[in-house]
Amino acid sequence: MTELELSAGPRVSDRVRDLLSRMTLEEKLAQIVGFWEKSEGEAVAPLQGEFEEERGLDDVTRDGLGHLTRVYGTRPVDAAERARWLWDKQRWFVTGTRLGIPALVHEECLTGLSAWGAATFPTPLAWGASFDPDLVTRMGELIGGSMRTLGIHQGLAPVLDVIRDPRWGRVDECIAEDPYLVGTLGTSYVRGLQSTGVHATLKHFVGYSASRSGRNFAPVHAGARELADVLLVPFEMAVRDGGVRSVMSSYNEIDGVPVAADPSLLTGLLRDRWGFDGTVVADYFGVAFLQLLHHTARDLGDAAAQALTAGVDIELPTGDAYLGPLAAAVRAGTVDEALVDRAVLRALAQKEELGLLDATFEDAPPTDVDLDSPAHREVAALLAERSLVLLSNDGTLPLAPEARVAVIGPNADRVAALFGCYSFLNHVLAHHPGTPVGIETPTVLEALQREHGGEVTFTQGCAVDDDDRSGLDAAAAAASAADVAVLVVGDHAALFGRGTVGEGCDRDDLELPGVQRALVEAVLATGTPVVLVMLTGRPYAVDWALARCAAAVQAFFPGEEGGPAVAGVLTGRVNPSGRLPISMPRSAGAQPYSYLHPALGGDGDVTNLSTVPALPFGHGLSYTSFTRTNLRVAGGASTSSGLTVTVTVTNTGGRAGADVVQVYGRDVVASVTRPVAQLLGYHRIELAAGQSAEVELAVPAARLAFTDRSGRRVVEPGELQVWVGPSCAQREVETTVELTGGTYAVTPDDPRWSGVTVL
């Protein structure tokens, strides 16, 4: 065995090595590529169709196949019918190819299995707003169960990119601007999905969200400290704590080096330091992009060599570089075949782990497939409800039972407004007009008409994103005739410029799209109290509206049960408990902004421009009230052991509700600049009216770590401010603790999660 083969990982069995030894070059290459049946007009990936000539499935699979790409998720198909096709094809792989190895099937599953008729959950930004890892785990289990039933082996989720700029279109696919919140929720999703036998795939490793000006595919110039202390943190958690089995390399470059061609990241860090031993897959066409977009490869063979050397094992969605061009390069002696062998060993080890090397597919495919069961709906409803953030309220909410309500706005009665860009409806079904949605999806209007006891009227007012103001007068008239106006505004999620948010739908401002601000202004001018409901995939700069509306609710694409969830908050059936997972910006000019900024990233006398957000990370109101008191830090806090924080939380209002206990810290003096606030731990807790509970959070050393001047991740001794409050910006109760001991260098074996005990 060569050194490259031996480095494939400890999970490679003798059986897999024997298989490799019997393979021809063509059979090897077949195992490290995918095949995607594409049709004209189905542009669901960037620059789709810019590559080598189309080939049929039979031509590609003569020597076997690594992945079947999006069997269910490319176009609307009946799941049972497609399963029959898949079982037949897999039987052919077993009996019709020389080695009899089935293909691995992968699908998108960011907001649920991306297939027609499958449950569609809230977008990941809503997961962040819920602060509820256990519920995210349950969602992952349900998604994985659906996938496993249909013969799907790998899901391309979760997205662990830390939000750095709300102008970036893919914000709606992300969880939060805080790496710990991203890491805990993303890892929870991984655990849920993989508990069903389906492999999760971390996206997009790494740095993708830190692009210049919030533009998709733009260069990334993150320093080593930002990379280590912010962008890599969630990935390390999902690898080390979640045991994820696959990682996707990202499209971006970092300081001029494309990630897909960077062995220091894909091998040195991911495998050698973190111990990852699964497969690295390319983001779609990412290998070819080394030639086409990055111009670091002279041809596709060179691109294949760079990606393989870096550690990209599988080319997805097709074999543009890893088939013909790579075969020619190997035969010409310009690429070492040992690089191919290393990738093949990892690909076959994954198939062995999934049971594919022993699968015969002689069993019958599923015939009665319920992809949107009552269990799916229950979790979708809970996650939608817990993700809704009450931003402001002067007492207008909950709505009076008999109030006359004028529902106004482009997202009030639009099903697509409830879903993110990687939902099947917005990602795929948009290319098939006239096809039914396939799942029951009440809009906000429909749900409110069912739930509210008073009169409910509707006027659209304007579209999401055009210049037509002709409906503004009718909207104002409707508001004037009502007791309350519920204005439902926001985004349309789509891809590559076809929407206001989503992949390739970036913004150079953060105003509500189209003429929606004019709509809000026209309704406010009537004097009728306005409840602003925002169905969006990013936060918008709406401080002007927050100051004048009676109440405001933020819903980050809440999914198939989002309409009833919003109606429940408006009527009071649901007591809102969501918290902002991203700062609510005051202006586009202040971006990129993160609450994790150092002192010079905030306001001060050295500039006339404010960065203070309209609402801070962690903010969210309730129909009850909470106090946090009696903050204590146990003795023995040290650089190597961390600290244990205890706080008393009391529901001081008149109804049951949920609070999110947020523990923050700040290094007072450090060897490098440190954030003015950093989330150290959190816990969502439900309390009855008048009930109190003590919440203890054990914060490990790794939560306090940062990259020092020598490039080590360390915890330094010294003074640490600790506080608990309703957001990162409010210190309701605080204390100061001295971390004792010497400078401690953390390792991948150090615990990363803050443990929670309710006393």
PDB file of C-alpha atoms in Angstrom, residues 131 579 616-620 626-629 631 647 649 659-665 679 681-683 722-734:
ATOM      1  CA  PHE A 131     -32.708  28.153  20.505  1.00  0.00           C
ATOM      2  CA  ARG A 579     -35.036  35.144  19.964  1.00  0.00           C
ATOM      3  CA  PRO A 616     -29.567  43.063  19.248  1.00  0.00           C
ATOM      4  CA  PHE A 617     -28.741  39.378  18.928  1.00  0.00           C
ATOM      5  CA  GLY A 618     -30.845  37.380  21.392  1.00  0.00           C
ATOM      6  CA  HIS A 619     -33.735  39.882  21.570  1.00  0.00           C
ATOM      7  CA  GLY A 620     -37.318  38.631  21.746  1.00  0.00           C
ATOM      8  CA  PHE A 626     -39.226  37.048  33.081  1.00  0.00           C
ATOM      9  CA  THR A 627     -36.565  38.140  35.508  1.00  0.00           C
ATOM     10  CA  ARG A 628     -33.069  36.712  35.889  1.00  0.00           C
ATOM     11  CA  THR A 629     -31.547  37.083  39.345  1.00  0.00           C
ATOM     12  CA  LEU A 631     -26.187  35.067  39.286  1.00  0.00           C
ATOM     13  CA  VAL A 647     -28.886  31.929  37.597  1.00  0.00           C
ATOM     14  CA  VAL A 649     -35.141  32.584  36.219  1.00  0.00           C
ATOM     15  CA  ASP A 659     -37.476  32.041  28.282  1.00  0.00           C
ATOM     16  CA  VAL A 660     -34.090  31.562  26.666  1.00  0.00           C
ATOM     17  CA  VAL A 661     -31.418  31.874  29.326  1.00  0.00           C
ATOM     18  CA  GLN A 662     -28.438  33.542  27.648  1.00  0.00           C
ATOM     19  CA  VAL A 663     -25.062  33.605  29.396  1.00  0.00           C
ATOM     20  CA  TYR A 664     -22.510  36.010  27.926  1.00  0.00           C
ATOM     21  CA  GLY A 665     -18.910  36.754  28.727  1.00  0.00           C
ATOM     22  CA  LEU A 679     -22.443  33.739  24.019  1.00  0.00           C
ATOM     23  CA  GLY A 681     -24.146  29.042  26.839  1.00  0.00           C
ATOM     24  CA  TYR A 682     -27.924  29.059  26.587  1.00  0.00           C
ATOM     25  CA  HIS A 683     -30.987  27.075  27.571  1.00  0.00           C
ATOM     26  CA  VAL A 722     -20.142  37.341  32.953  1.00  0.00           C
ATOM     27  CA  TRP A 723     -23.765  38.371  32.576  1.00  0.00           C
ATOM     28  CA  VAL A 724     -27.249  37.110  31.853  1.00  0.00           C
ATOM     29  CA  GLY A 725     -29.933  39.149  30.178  1.00  0.00           C
ATOM     30  CA  PRO A 726     -32.693  39.164  27.575  1.00  0.00           C
ATOM     31  CA  SER A 727     -30.150  39.840  24.792  1.00  0.00           C
ATOM     32  CA  CYS A 728     -26.433  40.269  24.268  1.00  0.00           C
ATOM     33  CA  ALA A 729     -26.793  43.987  24.894  1.00  0.00           C
ATOM     34  CA  GLN A 730     -28.614  43.918  28.251  1.00  0.00           C
ATOM     35  CA  ARG A 731     -26.814  42.973  31.448  1.00  0.00           C
ATOM     36  CA  GLU A 732     -29.743  42.243  33.709  1.00  0.00           C
ATOM     37  CA  VAL A 733     -27.494  40.545  36.243  1.00  0.00           C
ATOM     38  CA  GLU A 734     -23.712  40.424  36.056  1.00  0.00           C
TER      39      GLU A 734
END
